[in-house]
Amino acid sequence: MAQHVVETTGLPLPPEIRFRLLTPKEWRSAGLQHRERILQRDIADLELPPEKINAMFGALRISSAFTTLVWPLVLGQTIKAADGRTETTIVPRALHHSGLLADEQCLTQMIAHELVHHAQAEARSGVIWHTFFPTERKISKHGVAVSLEGHASWADQQVTTRLFGRPIDHRQQAPRSWRYRLHDSIPGIRRLGPPREAYEQGARLIAHAVQTHGTDLVNRAWKDSALLPATEEITAPETWCRRIAV
């Protein structure tokens, strides 16, 4: 599967791929530590007033409290660990509730999706995309989500088509547990992660760019956050392609 990801995206994977299986508590702790490292880097890099820093620490604590409700919905989360390596953290119980353990094709789709995130991280090494202060860093927050998740969604559809003869969509195919459906029905729960539109609109954006200009053009964006799609370019892919082609 790794070779399919490389051939599809035109991006190399890191020499070693790390997937960690965690309990829900361990998964929440790993995610919180990851977000704290991002915030600490923001504080070190940016001249931020104390009130902004304190407000962000408060928001981080509040959002972290809600992860007890989110974990059954998260199939995999690719983050940067304390040692600087990219890793995908997975809660096996979440895979059970999402139905992926009962469907090999959907599990394959998830693994392909997260492998793409490893390739993205390798490609953008040294370039800051994740931040709690996108305005101060002049980064398009929407553009980040659309690029990361849209690109991975487009790629996992290509990979599963190669492997199974058709694109696999776990949202339509995997049998969800009652607990998954219960948590998914909590109002606003999906706001704690990338919006569904980031996956769908982003996949269409990347598909157009690859079909008309090839993967080399798309892969330019990983090295320069200024090449992320602006909000208006997400639904006007050719405008984005012309801009980054210059």
PDB file of C-alpha atoms in Angstrom:
ATOM      1  CA  MET A   1       0.000   0.000   0.000  1.00  0.00           C
ATOM      2  CA  ALA A   2       2.852   2.385   0.798  1.00  0.00           C
ATOM      3  CA  GLN A   3       4.073   2.173  -2.807  1.00  0.00           C
ATOM      4  CA  HIS A   4       0.575   3.015  -4.057  1.00  0.00           C
ATOM      5  CA  VAL A   5       0.577   6.126  -1.846  1.00  0.00           C
ATOM      6  CA  VAL A   6       3.959   7.225  -3.221  1.00  0.00           C
ATOM      7  CA  GLU A   7       2.934   6.632  -6.836  1.00  0.00           C
ATOM      8  CA  THR A   8      -0.405   8.403  -6.379  1.00  0.00           C
ATOM      9  CA  THR A   9       0.866  11.515  -4.613  1.00  0.00           C
ATOM     10  CA  GLY A  10       4.350  11.831  -6.044  1.00  0.00           C
ATOM     11  CA  LEU A  11       5.595  12.299  -2.485  1.00  0.00           C
ATOM     12  CA  PRO A  12       8.113  10.079  -0.681  1.00  0.00           C
ATOM     13  CA  LEU A  13       7.253   8.543   2.656  1.00  0.00           C
ATOM     14  CA  PRO A  14       9.646   8.898   5.608  1.00  0.00           C
ATOM     15  CA  PRO A  15      12.114   6.018   6.122  1.00  0.00           C
ATOM     16  CA  GLU A  16      10.106   4.756   9.099  1.00  0.00           C
ATOM     17  CA  ILE A  17       6.351   4.938   9.638  1.00  0.00           C
ATOM     18  CA  ARG A  18       5.068   4.994  13.207  1.00  0.00           C
ATOM     19  CA  PHE A  19       1.534   3.921  14.136  1.00  0.00           C
ATOM     20  CA  ARG A  20       0.736   3.779  17.875  1.00  0.00           C
ATOM     21  CA  LEU A  21      -2.225   1.924  19.368  1.00  0.00           C
ATOM     22  CA  LEU A  22      -3.440   3.721  22.488  1.00  0.00           C
ATOM     23  CA  THR A  23      -6.176   3.624  25.071  1.00  0.00           C
ATOM     24  CA  PRO A  24      -8.644   6.536  24.942  1.00  0.00           C
ATOM     25  CA  LYS A  25      -6.876   8.143  27.923  1.00  0.00           C
ATOM     26  CA  GLU A  26      -3.459   7.778  26.297  1.00  0.00           C
ATOM     27  CA  TRP A  27      -4.818   9.133  23.021  1.00  0.00           C
ATOM     28  CA  ARG A  28      -6.247  12.201  24.747  1.00  0.00           C
ATOM     29  CA  SER A  29      -2.939  12.802  26.528  1.00  0.00           C
ATOM     30  CA  ALA A  30      -0.908  12.488  23.317  1.00  0.00           C
ATOM     31  CA  GLY A  31      -3.203  14.923  21.527  1.00  0.00           C
ATOM     32  CA  LEU A  32      -3.058  17.450  24.357  1.00  0.00           C
ATOM     33  CA  GLN A  33       0.739  17.307  24.491  1.00  0.00           C
ATOM     34  CA  HIS A  34       0.854  17.808  20.720  1.00  0.00           C
ATOM     35  CA  ARG A  35      -1.355  20.899  20.942  1.00  0.00           C
ATOM     36  CA  GLU A  36       0.656  22.258  23.871  1.00  0.00           C
ATOM     37  CA  ARG A  37       3.848  21.937  21.824  1.00  0.00           C
ATOM     38  CA  ILE A  38       2.240  23.910  19.005  1.00  0.00           C
ATOM     39  CA  LEU A  39       1.203  26.637  21.436  1.00  0.00           C
ATOM     40  CA  GLN A  40       4.633  26.788  23.048  1.00  0.00           C
ATOM     41  CA  ARG A  41       6.209  27.166  19.607  1.00  0.00           C
ATOM     42  CA  ASP A  42       3.776  29.969  18.789  1.00  0.00           C
ATOM     43  CA  ILE A  43       4.723  31.740  22.027  1.00  0.00           C
ATOM     44  CA  ALA A  44       8.427  31.384  21.254  1.00  0.00           C
ATOM     45  CA  ASP A  45       8.123  32.578  17.651  1.00  0.00           C
ATOM     46  CA  LEU A  46       5.545  35.356  17.919  1.00  0.00           C
ATOM     47  CA  GLU A  47       5.322  38.526  19.961  1.00  0.00           C
ATOM     48  CA  LEU A  48       2.013  37.831  21.641  1.00  0.00           C
ATOM     49  CA  PRO A  49       0.409  39.905  24.408  1.00  0.00           C
ATOM     50  CA  PRO A  50      -0.116  38.024  27.703  1.00  0.00           C
ATOM     51  CA  GLU A  51      -3.896  38.234  27.443  1.00  0.00           C
ATOM     52  CA  LYS A  52      -3.836  36.397  24.104  1.00  0.00           C
ATOM     53  CA  ILE A  53      -1.592  33.695  25.489  1.00  0.00           C
ATOM     54  CA  ASN A  54      -3.744  33.220  28.597  1.00  0.00           C
ATOM     55  CA  ALA A  55      -6.916  33.114  26.522  1.00  0.00           C
ATOM     56  CA  MET A  56      -5.441  30.444  24.260  1.00  0.00           C
ATOM     57  CA  PHE A  57      -4.327  28.308  27.211  1.00  0.00           C
ATOM     58  CA  GLY A  58      -7.890  28.549  28.542  1.00  0.00           C
ATOM     59  CA  ALA A  59      -9.356  27.566  25.175  1.00  0.00           C
ATOM     60  CA  LEU A  60      -6.942  24.647  24.988  1.00  0.00           C
ATOM     61  CA  ARG A  61      -8.063  23.331  28.378  1.00  0.00           C
ATOM     62  CA  ILE A  62     -11.731  23.625  27.406  1.00  0.00           C
ATOM     63  CA  SER A  63     -11.282  21.885  24.057  1.00  0.00           C
ATOM     64  CA  SER A  64      -9.229  19.126  25.677  1.00  0.00           C
ATOM     65  CA  ALA A  65     -12.074  18.405  28.081  1.00  0.00           C
ATOM     66  CA  PHE A  66     -14.314  17.576  25.122  1.00  0.00           C
ATOM     67  CA  THR A  67     -11.941  14.926  23.770  1.00  0.00           C
ATOM     68  CA  THR A  68     -13.625  12.440  26.104  1.00  0.00           C
ATOM     69  CA  LEU A  69     -16.608  12.727  23.749  1.00  0.00           C
ATOM     70  CA  VAL A  70     -14.628  12.782  20.506  1.00  0.00           C
ATOM     71  CA  TRP A  71     -12.403   9.697  20.645  1.00  0.00           C
ATOM     72  CA  PRO A  72     -14.989   7.157  19.382  1.00  0.00           C
ATOM     73  CA  LEU A  73     -15.312   9.239  16.197  1.00  0.00           C
ATOM     74  CA  VAL A  74     -11.606   9.579  15.367  1.00  0.00           C
ATOM     75  CA  LEU A  75     -10.214   6.843  13.150  1.00  0.00           C
ATOM     76  CA  GLY A  76      -6.616   8.025  13.278  1.00  0.00           C
ATOM     77  CA  GLN A  77      -4.770  11.203  14.153  1.00  0.00           C
ATOM     78  CA  THR A  78      -1.391  11.966  12.608  1.00  0.00           C
ATOM     79  CA  ILE A  79       0.654  14.334  14.767  1.00  0.00           C
ATOM     80  CA  LYS A  80       4.237  15.219  15.597  1.00  0.00           C
ATOM     81  CA  ALA A  81       5.490  13.445  18.719  1.00  0.00           C
ATOM     82  CA  ALA A  82       7.791  14.819  21.402  1.00  0.00           C
ATOM     83  CA  ASP A  83      10.829  13.338  19.623  1.00  0.00           C
ATOM     84  CA  GLY A  84       9.975  15.276  16.467  1.00  0.00           C
ATOM     85  CA  ARG A  85       8.826  12.253  14.491  1.00  0.00           C
ATOM     86  CA  THR A  86       5.478  12.043  12.787  1.00  0.00           C
ATOM     87  CA  GLU A  87       3.176   9.366  14.179  1.00  0.00           C
ATOM     88  CA  THR A  88      -0.399   8.220  13.780  1.00  0.00           C
ATOM     89  CA  THR A  89      -2.217   7.575  17.048  1.00  0.00           C
ATOM     90  CA  ILE A  90      -5.104   5.114  16.919  1.00  0.00           C
ATOM     91  CA  VAL A  91      -7.581   3.918  19.522  1.00  0.00           C
ATOM     92  CA  PRO A  92      -8.545   0.324  18.607  1.00  0.00           C
ATOM     93  CA  ARG A  93     -11.845   0.746  20.462  1.00  0.00           C
ATOM     94  CA  ALA A  94     -12.627   3.681  18.163  1.00  0.00           C
ATOM     95  CA  LEU A  95     -11.994   1.463  15.132  1.00  0.00           C
ATOM     96  CA  HIS A  96     -14.507  -0.972  16.621  1.00  0.00           C
ATOM     97  CA  HIS A  97     -17.144   1.716  17.147  1.00  0.00           C
ATOM     98  CA  SER A  98     -16.561   3.182  13.676  1.00  0.00           C
ATOM     99  CA  GLY A  99     -16.978  -0.249  12.086  1.00  0.00           C
ATOM    100  CA  LEU A 100     -13.527  -0.387  10.509  1.00  0.00           C
ATOM    101  CA  LEU A 101     -12.512  -3.540  12.356  1.00  0.00           C
ATOM    102  CA  ALA A 102     -15.408  -5.292  10.642  1.00  0.00           C
ATOM    103  CA  ASP A 103     -14.536  -4.036   7.153  1.00  0.00           C
ATOM    104  CA  GLU A 104     -11.067  -4.618   5.718  1.00  0.00           C
ATOM    105  CA  GLN A 105     -11.640  -2.244   2.803  1.00  0.00           C
ATOM    106  CA  CYS A 106     -12.570   0.652   5.091  1.00  0.00           C
ATOM    107  CA  LEU A 107      -9.604  -0.092   7.328  1.00  0.00           C
ATOM    108  CA  THR A 108      -7.377   0.022   4.249  1.00  0.00           C
ATOM    109  CA  GLN A 109      -8.832   3.395   3.303  1.00  0.00           C
ATOM    110  CA  MET A 110      -8.043   4.788   6.750  1.00  0.00           C
ATOM    111  CA  ILE A 111      -4.463   3.526   6.672  1.00  0.00           C
ATOM    112  CA  ALA A 112      -3.929   4.968   3.193  1.00  0.00           C
ATOM    113  CA  HIS A 113      -5.344   8.318   4.355  1.00  0.00           C
ATOM    114  CA  GLU A 114      -2.970   8.492   7.314  1.00  0.00           C
ATOM    115  CA  LEU A 115       0.012   7.382   5.215  1.00  0.00           C
ATOM    116  CA  VAL A 116      -0.652  10.375   2.993  1.00  0.00           C
ATOM    117  CA  HIS A 117      -0.435  12.600   6.070  1.00  0.00           C
ATOM    118  CA  HIS A 118       3.001  11.091   6.784  1.00  0.00           C
ATOM    119  CA  ALA A 119       4.082  11.931   3.232  1.00  0.00           C
ATOM    120  CA  GLN A 120       2.734  15.472   3.594  1.00  0.00           C
ATOM    121  CA  ALA A 121       4.635  15.964   6.852  1.00  0.00           C
ATOM    122  CA  GLU A 122       7.844  14.724   5.240  1.00  0.00           C
ATOM    123  CA  ALA A 123       7.352  17.105   2.298  1.00  0.00           C
ATOM    124  CA  ARG A 124       6.706  20.184   4.410  1.00  0.00           C
ATOM    125  CA  SER A 125       9.521  19.525   6.898  1.00  0.00           C
ATOM    126  CA  GLY A 126      10.639  22.850   8.354  1.00  0.00           C
ATOM    127  CA  VAL A 127       7.533  24.711   7.132  1.00  0.00           C
ATOM    128  CA  ILE A 128       5.040  25.706   9.845  1.00  0.00           C
ATOM    129  CA  TRP A 129       1.428  24.929   9.033  1.00  0.00           C
ATOM    130  CA  HIS A 130      -0.035  24.141  12.436  1.00  0.00           C
ATOM    131  CA  THR A 131      -0.560  27.170  14.652  1.00  0.00           C
ATOM    132  CA  PHE A 132      -3.091  28.661  17.036  1.00  0.00           C
ATOM    133  CA  PHE A 133      -2.417  32.104  15.551  1.00  0.00           C
ATOM    134  CA  PRO A 134      -2.839  31.774  11.764  1.00  0.00           C
ATOM    135  CA  THR A 135      -3.404  35.513  11.275  1.00  0.00           C
ATOM    136  CA  GLU A 136      -0.113  36.400  12.947  1.00  0.00           C
ATOM    137  CA  ARG A 137       1.697  33.784  10.866  1.00  0.00           C
ATOM    138  CA  LYS A 138      -0.145  34.819   7.685  1.00  0.00           C
ATOM    139  CA  ILE A 139      -1.443  31.278   7.179  1.00  0.00           C
ATOM    140  CA  SER A 140      -4.871  30.396   5.805  1.00  0.00           C
ATOM    141  CA  LYS A 141      -6.451  28.183   8.490  1.00  0.00           C
ATOM    142  CA  HIS A 142      -9.114  27.038   6.050  1.00  0.00           C
ATOM    143  CA  GLY A 143      -6.462  26.460   3.400  1.00  0.00           C
ATOM    144  CA  VAL A 144      -4.499  24.207   5.763  1.00  0.00           C
ATOM    145  CA  ALA A 145      -7.492  21.971   6.523  1.00  0.00           C
ATOM    146  CA  VAL A 146      -8.566  21.788   2.889  1.00  0.00           C
ATOM    147  CA  SER A 147      -5.059  20.984   1.667  1.00  0.00           C
ATOM    148  CA  LEU A 148      -4.229  18.354   4.279  1.00  0.00           C
ATOM    149  CA  GLU A 149      -7.565  16.533   4.411  1.00  0.00           C
ATOM    150  CA  GLY A 150      -8.623  17.133   0.811  1.00  0.00           C
ATOM    151  CA  HIS A 151      -5.313  15.858  -0.523  1.00  0.00           C
ATOM    152  CA  ALA A 152      -5.414  12.780   1.755  1.00  0.00           C
ATOM    153  CA  SER A 153      -9.054  12.101   0.833  1.00  0.00           C
ATOM    154  CA  TRP A 154      -8.351  12.375  -2.894  1.00  0.00           C
ATOM    155  CA  ALA A 155      -5.348  10.069  -2.503  1.00  0.00           C
ATOM    156  CA  ASP A 156      -7.125   7.426  -0.408  1.00  0.00           C
ATOM    157  CA  GLN A 157      -9.794   7.211  -3.115  1.00  0.00           C
ATOM    158  CA  GLN A 158      -7.113   6.685  -5.766  1.00  0.00           C
ATOM    159  CA  VAL A 159      -5.327   4.052  -3.685  1.00  0.00           C
ATOM    160  CA  THR A 160      -8.452   2.073  -2.829  1.00  0.00           C
ATOM    161  CA  THR A 161      -9.517   2.147  -6.475  1.00  0.00           C
ATOM    162  CA  ARG A 162      -6.180   0.591  -7.371  1.00  0.00           C
ATOM    163  CA  LEU A 163      -6.550  -2.075  -4.704  1.00  0.00           C
ATOM    164  CA  PHE A 164     -10.280  -2.873  -4.903  1.00  0.00           C
ATOM    165  CA  GLY A 165     -11.371  -1.620  -8.307  1.00  0.00           C
ATOM    166  CA  ARG A 166     -13.509   1.151  -6.819  1.00  0.00           C
ATOM    167  CA  PRO A 167     -13.115   4.009  -4.326  1.00  0.00           C
ATOM    168  CA  ILE A 168     -13.965   3.055  -0.744  1.00  0.00           C
ATOM    169  CA  ASP A 169     -15.915   5.419   1.519  1.00  0.00           C
ATOM    170  CA  HIS A 170     -16.121   4.284   5.131  1.00  0.00           C
ATOM    171  CA  ARG A 171     -18.842   6.874   5.794  1.00  0.00           C
ATOM    172  CA  GLN A 172     -21.181   4.940   3.527  1.00  0.00           C
ATOM    173  CA  GLN A 173     -19.890   1.415   4.051  1.00  0.00           C
ATOM    174  CA  ALA A 174     -18.699   0.826   7.615  1.00  0.00           C
ATOM    175  CA  PRO A 175     -21.270  -0.362  10.206  1.00  0.00           C
ATOM    176  CA  ARG A 176     -21.284   2.200  13.036  1.00  0.00           C
ATOM    177  CA  SER A 177     -21.925   1.150  16.631  1.00  0.00           C
ATOM    178  CA  TRP A 178     -24.667   2.655  18.778  1.00  0.00           C
ATOM    179  CA  ARG A 179     -21.980   4.522  20.760  1.00  0.00           C
ATOM    180  CA  TYR A 180     -20.502   6.037  17.596  1.00  0.00           C
ATOM    181  CA  ARG A 181     -23.947   7.199  16.491  1.00  0.00           C
ATOM    182  CA  LEU A 182     -24.666   8.600  19.954  1.00  0.00           C
ATOM    183  CA  HIS A 183     -21.466  10.646  20.098  1.00  0.00           C
ATOM    184  CA  ASP A 184     -21.848  11.753  16.484  1.00  0.00           C
ATOM    185  CA  SER A 185     -25.298  13.167  17.293  1.00  0.00           C
ATOM    186  CA  ILE A 186     -23.945  15.545  19.969  1.00  0.00           C
ATOM    187  CA  PRO A 187     -24.576  19.100  18.687  1.00  0.00           C
ATOM    188  CA  GLY A 188     -21.380  20.797  17.535  1.00  0.00           C
ATOM    189  CA  ILE A 189     -19.169  17.738  18.118  1.00  0.00           C
ATOM    190  CA  ARG A 190     -17.739  17.892  14.599  1.00  0.00           C
ATOM    191  CA  ARG A 191     -16.527  21.444  15.166  1.00  0.00           C
ATOM    192  CA  LEU A 192     -13.679  20.020  17.258  1.00  0.00           C
ATOM    193  CA  GLY A 193     -12.022  18.689  14.098  1.00  0.00           C
ATOM    194  CA  PRO A 194     -11.726  19.628  10.427  1.00  0.00           C
ATOM    195  CA  PRO A 195     -15.170  20.277   8.914  1.00  0.00           C
ATOM    196  CA  ARG A 196     -16.604  17.725   6.509  1.00  0.00           C
ATOM    197  CA  GLU A 197     -16.364  20.349   3.755  1.00  0.00           C
ATOM    198  CA  ALA A 198     -12.571  20.363   4.100  1.00  0.00           C
ATOM    199  CA  TYR A 199     -12.470  16.730   3.023  1.00  0.00           C
ATOM    200  CA  GLU A 200     -15.015  17.020   0.232  1.00  0.00           C
ATOM    201  CA  GLN A 201     -14.143  20.436  -1.221  1.00  0.00           C
ATOM    202  CA  GLY A 202     -10.453  19.750  -0.789  1.00  0.00           C
ATOM    203  CA  ALA A 203     -10.673  16.427  -2.618  1.00  0.00           C
ATOM    204  CA  ARG A 204     -12.396  18.133  -5.552  1.00  0.00           C
ATOM    205  CA  LEU A 205      -9.773  20.896  -5.562  1.00  0.00           C
ATOM    206  CA  ILE A 206      -6.871  18.436  -5.586  1.00  0.00           C
ATOM    207  CA  ALA A 207      -8.522  16.202  -8.177  1.00  0.00           C
ATOM    208  CA  HIS A 208      -8.901  19.127 -10.566  1.00  0.00           C
ATOM    209  CA  ALA A 209      -5.342  20.319  -9.988  1.00  0.00           C
ATOM    210  CA  VAL A 210      -3.849  16.858 -10.559  1.00  0.00           C
ATOM    211  CA  GLN A 211      -5.976  16.121 -13.615  1.00  0.00           C
ATOM    212  CA  THR A 212      -5.117  19.399 -15.305  1.00  0.00           C
ATOM    213  CA  HIS A 213      -1.582  20.106 -14.070  1.00  0.00           C
ATOM    214  CA  GLY A 214      -0.206  16.977 -12.404  1.00  0.00           C
ATOM    215  CA  THR A 215       1.020  16.191  -8.903  1.00  0.00           C
ATOM    216  CA  ASP A 216       4.179  18.282  -9.227  1.00  0.00           C
ATOM    217  CA  LEU A 217       2.133  21.474  -9.180  1.00  0.00           C
ATOM    218  CA  VAL A 218       0.109  20.416  -6.142  1.00  0.00           C
ATOM    219  CA  ASN A 219       3.258  19.396  -4.287  1.00  0.00           C
ATOM    220  CA  ARG A 220       4.705  22.892  -4.545  1.00  0.00           C
ATOM    221  CA  ALA A 221       2.328  23.975  -1.790  1.00  0.00           C
ATOM    222  CA  TRP A 222       3.950  21.777   0.849  1.00  0.00           C
ATOM    223  CA  LYS A 223       7.087  23.901   0.827  1.00  0.00           C
ATOM    224  CA  ASP A 224       5.458  27.340   1.024  1.00  0.00           C
ATOM    225  CA  SER A 225       2.406  28.178   3.138  1.00  0.00           C
ATOM    226  CA  ALA A 226       1.800  31.218   0.918  1.00  0.00           C
ATOM    227  CA  LEU A 227       0.727  28.749  -1.775  1.00  0.00           C
ATOM    228  CA  LEU A 228      -2.136  27.380   0.311  1.00  0.00           C
ATOM    229  CA  PRO A 229      -5.504  27.933  -1.370  1.00  0.00           C
ATOM    230  CA  ALA A 230      -7.334  31.042  -0.280  1.00  0.00           C
ATOM    231  CA  THR A 231     -10.987  30.629   0.684  1.00  0.00           C
ATOM    232  CA  GLU A 232     -12.236  31.898  -2.672  1.00  0.00           C
ATOM    233  CA  GLU A 233      -9.840  29.604  -4.558  1.00  0.00           C
ATOM    234  CA  ILE A 234     -11.203  26.423  -2.969  1.00  0.00           C
ATOM    235  CA  THR A 235     -14.262  26.554  -5.218  1.00  0.00           C
ATOM    236  CA  ALA A 236     -12.296  28.051  -8.124  1.00  0.00           C
ATOM    237  CA  PRO A 237      -9.491  25.499  -8.496  1.00  0.00           C
ATOM    238  CA  GLU A 238      -8.136  26.815 -11.767  1.00  0.00           C
ATOM    239  CA  THR A 239      -7.548  30.220 -10.135  1.00  0.00           C
ATOM    240  CA  TRP A 240      -5.458  28.502  -7.460  1.00  0.00           C
ATOM    241  CA  CYS A 241      -3.588  26.459 -10.054  1.00  0.00           C
ATOM    242  CA  ARG A 242      -2.679  29.542 -12.080  1.00  0.00           C
ATOM    243  CA  ARG A 243      -1.408  31.343  -8.995  1.00  0.00           C
ATOM    244  CA  ILE A 244       0.846  28.571  -7.756  1.00  0.00           C
ATOM    245  CA  ALA A 245       2.089  27.797 -11.268  1.00  0.00           C
ATOM    246  CA  VAL A 246       3.833  31.176 -11.495  1.00  0.00           C
TER     247      VAL A 246
END
